[in-house]
C-alpha positions as a printed NumPy array, in Angstrom:
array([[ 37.015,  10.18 ,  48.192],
       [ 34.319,   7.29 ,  47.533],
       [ 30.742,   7.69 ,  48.894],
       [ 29.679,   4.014,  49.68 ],
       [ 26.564,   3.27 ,  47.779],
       [ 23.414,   0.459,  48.988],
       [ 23.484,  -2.535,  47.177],
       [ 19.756,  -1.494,  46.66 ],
       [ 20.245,   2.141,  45.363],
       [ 22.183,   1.063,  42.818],
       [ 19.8  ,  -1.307,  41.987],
       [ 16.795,   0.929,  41.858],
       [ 19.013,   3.456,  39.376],
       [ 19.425,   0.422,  36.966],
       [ 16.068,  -0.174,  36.976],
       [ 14.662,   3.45 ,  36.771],
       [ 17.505,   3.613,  33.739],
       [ 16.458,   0.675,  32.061],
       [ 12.746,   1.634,  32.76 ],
       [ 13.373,   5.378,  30.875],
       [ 15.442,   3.555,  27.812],
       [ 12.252,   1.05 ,  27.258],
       [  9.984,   4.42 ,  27.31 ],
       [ 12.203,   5.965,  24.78 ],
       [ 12.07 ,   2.974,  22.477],
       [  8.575,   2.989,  22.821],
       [  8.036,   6.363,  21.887],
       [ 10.63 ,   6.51 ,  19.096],
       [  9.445,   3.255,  17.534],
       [  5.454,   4.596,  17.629],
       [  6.823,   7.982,  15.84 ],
       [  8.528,   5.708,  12.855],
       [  6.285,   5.127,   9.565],
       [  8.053,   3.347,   7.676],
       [  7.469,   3.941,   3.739],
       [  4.208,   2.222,   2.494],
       [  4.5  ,   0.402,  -0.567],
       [  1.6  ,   0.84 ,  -3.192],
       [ -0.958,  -1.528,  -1.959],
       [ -1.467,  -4.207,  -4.605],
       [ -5.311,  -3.825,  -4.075],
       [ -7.17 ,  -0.83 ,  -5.303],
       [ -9.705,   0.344,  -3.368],
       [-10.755,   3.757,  -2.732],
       [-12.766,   4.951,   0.155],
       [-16.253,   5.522,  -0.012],
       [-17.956,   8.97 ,  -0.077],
       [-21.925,   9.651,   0.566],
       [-22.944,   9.952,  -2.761],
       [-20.609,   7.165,  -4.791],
       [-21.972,   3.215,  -5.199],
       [-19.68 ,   0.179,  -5.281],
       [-19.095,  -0.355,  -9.306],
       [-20.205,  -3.642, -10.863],
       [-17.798,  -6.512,  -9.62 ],
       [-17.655,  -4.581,  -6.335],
       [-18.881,  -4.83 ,  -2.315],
       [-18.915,  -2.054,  -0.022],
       [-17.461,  -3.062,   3.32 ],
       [-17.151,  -1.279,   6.587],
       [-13.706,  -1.597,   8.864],
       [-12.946,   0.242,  12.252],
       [-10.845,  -0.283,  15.114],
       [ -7.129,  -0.769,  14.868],
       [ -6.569,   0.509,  11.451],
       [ -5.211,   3.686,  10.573],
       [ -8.333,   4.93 ,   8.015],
       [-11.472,   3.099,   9.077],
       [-14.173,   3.638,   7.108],
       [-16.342,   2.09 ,   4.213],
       [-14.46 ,   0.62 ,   1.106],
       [-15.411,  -0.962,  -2.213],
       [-13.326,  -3.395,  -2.904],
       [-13.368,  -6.556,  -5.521],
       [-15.981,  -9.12 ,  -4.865],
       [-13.892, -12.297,  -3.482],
       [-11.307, -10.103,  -1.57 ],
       [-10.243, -11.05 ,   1.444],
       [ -9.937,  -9.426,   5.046],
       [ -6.433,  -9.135,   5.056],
       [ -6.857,  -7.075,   1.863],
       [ -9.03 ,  -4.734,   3.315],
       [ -7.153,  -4.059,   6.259],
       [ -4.223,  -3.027,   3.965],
       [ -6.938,  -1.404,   1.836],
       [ -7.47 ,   0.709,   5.174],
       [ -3.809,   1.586,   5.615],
       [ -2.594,  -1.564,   7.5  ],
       [ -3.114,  -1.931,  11.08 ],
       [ -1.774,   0.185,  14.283],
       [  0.187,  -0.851,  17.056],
       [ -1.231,  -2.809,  19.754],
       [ -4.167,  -4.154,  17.281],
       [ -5.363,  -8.089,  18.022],
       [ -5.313,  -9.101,  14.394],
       [ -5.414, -13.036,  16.204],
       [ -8.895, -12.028,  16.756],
       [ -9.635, -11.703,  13.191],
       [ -9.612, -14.396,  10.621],
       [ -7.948, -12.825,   8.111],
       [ -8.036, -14.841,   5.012],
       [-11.93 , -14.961,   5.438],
       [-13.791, -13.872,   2.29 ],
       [-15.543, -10.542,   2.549],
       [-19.619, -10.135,   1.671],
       [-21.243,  -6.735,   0.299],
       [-22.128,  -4.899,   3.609],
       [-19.705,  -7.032,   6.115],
       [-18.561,  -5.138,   8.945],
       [-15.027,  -6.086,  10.002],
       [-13.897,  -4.769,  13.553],
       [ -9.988,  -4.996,  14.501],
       [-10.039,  -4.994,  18.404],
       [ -6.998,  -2.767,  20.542],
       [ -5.59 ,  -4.355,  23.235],
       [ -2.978,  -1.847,  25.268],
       [ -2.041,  -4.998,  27.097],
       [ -0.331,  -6.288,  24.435],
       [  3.818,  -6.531,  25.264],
       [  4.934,  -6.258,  21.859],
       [  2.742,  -3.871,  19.204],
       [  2.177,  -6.238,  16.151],
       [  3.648,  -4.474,  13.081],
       [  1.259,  -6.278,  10.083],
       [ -0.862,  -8.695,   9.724],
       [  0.274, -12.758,   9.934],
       [ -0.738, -15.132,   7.415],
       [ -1.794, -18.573,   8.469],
       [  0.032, -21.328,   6.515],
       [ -3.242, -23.477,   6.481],
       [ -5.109, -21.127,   5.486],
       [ -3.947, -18.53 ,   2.959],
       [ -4.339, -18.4  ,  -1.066],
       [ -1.643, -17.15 ,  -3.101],
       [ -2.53 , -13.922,  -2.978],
       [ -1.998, -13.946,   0.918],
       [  1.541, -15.95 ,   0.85 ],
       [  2.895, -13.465,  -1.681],
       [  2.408, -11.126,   1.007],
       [  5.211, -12.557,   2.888],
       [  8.617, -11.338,   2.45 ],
       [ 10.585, -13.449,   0.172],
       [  7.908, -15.276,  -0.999],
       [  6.736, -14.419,  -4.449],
       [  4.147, -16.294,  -6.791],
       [  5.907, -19.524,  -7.659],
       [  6.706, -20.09 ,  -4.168],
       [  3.464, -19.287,  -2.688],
       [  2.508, -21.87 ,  -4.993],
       [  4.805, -24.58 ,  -4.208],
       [  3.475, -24.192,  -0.213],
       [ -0.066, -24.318,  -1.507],
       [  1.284, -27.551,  -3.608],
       [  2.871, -28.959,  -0.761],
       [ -0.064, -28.894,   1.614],
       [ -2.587, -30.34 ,  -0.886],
       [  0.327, -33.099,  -0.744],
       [  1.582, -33.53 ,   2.887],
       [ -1.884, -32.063,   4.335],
       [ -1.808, -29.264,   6.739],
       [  0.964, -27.93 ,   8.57 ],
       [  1.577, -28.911,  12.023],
       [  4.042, -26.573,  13.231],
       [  6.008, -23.137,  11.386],
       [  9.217, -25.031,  11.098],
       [  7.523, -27.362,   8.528],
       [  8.119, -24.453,   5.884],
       [ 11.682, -25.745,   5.643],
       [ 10.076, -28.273,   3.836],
       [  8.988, -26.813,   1.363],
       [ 11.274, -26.339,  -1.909],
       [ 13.149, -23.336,  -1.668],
       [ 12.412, -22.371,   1.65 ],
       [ 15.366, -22.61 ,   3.477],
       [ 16.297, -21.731,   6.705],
       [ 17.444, -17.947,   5.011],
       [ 14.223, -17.222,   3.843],
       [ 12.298, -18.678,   7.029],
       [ 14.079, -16.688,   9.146],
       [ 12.62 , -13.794,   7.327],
       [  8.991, -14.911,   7.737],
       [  8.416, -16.757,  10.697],
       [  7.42 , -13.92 ,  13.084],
       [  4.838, -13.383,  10.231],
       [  2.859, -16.518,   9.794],
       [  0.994, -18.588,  12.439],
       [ -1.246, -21.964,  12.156]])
């Protein structure tokens, strides 16, 4: 014997059941570290008593990283180093408000905003095209020193990018290895 069911009921048990699987994802995904590979940048975090060493810069991060704190780092590093310096960012962090290829000064204070409103928890850092040195691109999946170089070539030569797709032109990016990094870069 059938029980006959609302149109409506059944509608608000999808919903509820889609609603618990999102929470689940959610949860399992924010539990998951993936394994850190050793940061090409070596920094160590400051203490009270040490000083940066000559060549260095102390600089001060907070916000949506996982170890804020002050760092000495390289003078002529980058933001984008120091935020991997500082364990790479957390979910939900705004790292659009950030320019990340800017060049860090001794005693800078770089602040990574949160935003809970944020549908999709950003996973790294993007690289803008325009932007970036080598250094940066070669943080991209796929792309290693000699093609970081051709993109760096091929804007000096074309001038700026004007949309991500524009990658393709570059030699040896195909549509493979684009695939790979275009959730990762922006303009």
């Amino acid at each position: 014997m059938e029980f006959p069911e609302e149109e409506g009921s059944r509608k608000r048990y999808l919903l509820l059941f889609l609603l618990a699987a999102a929470c689940l994802a959610v949860l399992a995904w924010s539990l998951w570290e993936p394994e850190e590979p050793e940061p090409a940048l070596v920094v160590e975090e400051k203490t009270e008593k040490d000083g940066p060493a000559a060549g260095e810069i102390e600089v001060y991060i907070s916000g949506g990283v996982k170890k804020p704190g002050v760092y000495d780092v390289p003078a002529g590093s980058r933001v984008y180093e120091l935020v991997r310096a500082a364990g790479d960012i957390i979910p939900y962090a705004n790292v659009d408000a950030v320019n990340l290829s800017a060049k860090l000064s001794d005693g800078d204070m770089i602040h990574i905003p949160i935003d809970p409103n944020r549908t999709t928890p950003v996973t790294e850092p993007v690289v803008n095209i325009n932007t970036a040195g080598r250094a940066e691109l070669e943080t991209l999946p796929g792309i290693g020193e000699v093609t970081a170089q051709k993109i760096i070539d091929y804007r000096r030569e074309h001038g700026l990018f004007q949309e991500k797709k524009e990658l393709m032109n570059v030699p040896s990016i195909g549509e493979g290895r684009y695939a790979k990094i275009e959730d990762k870069v922006t303009l």
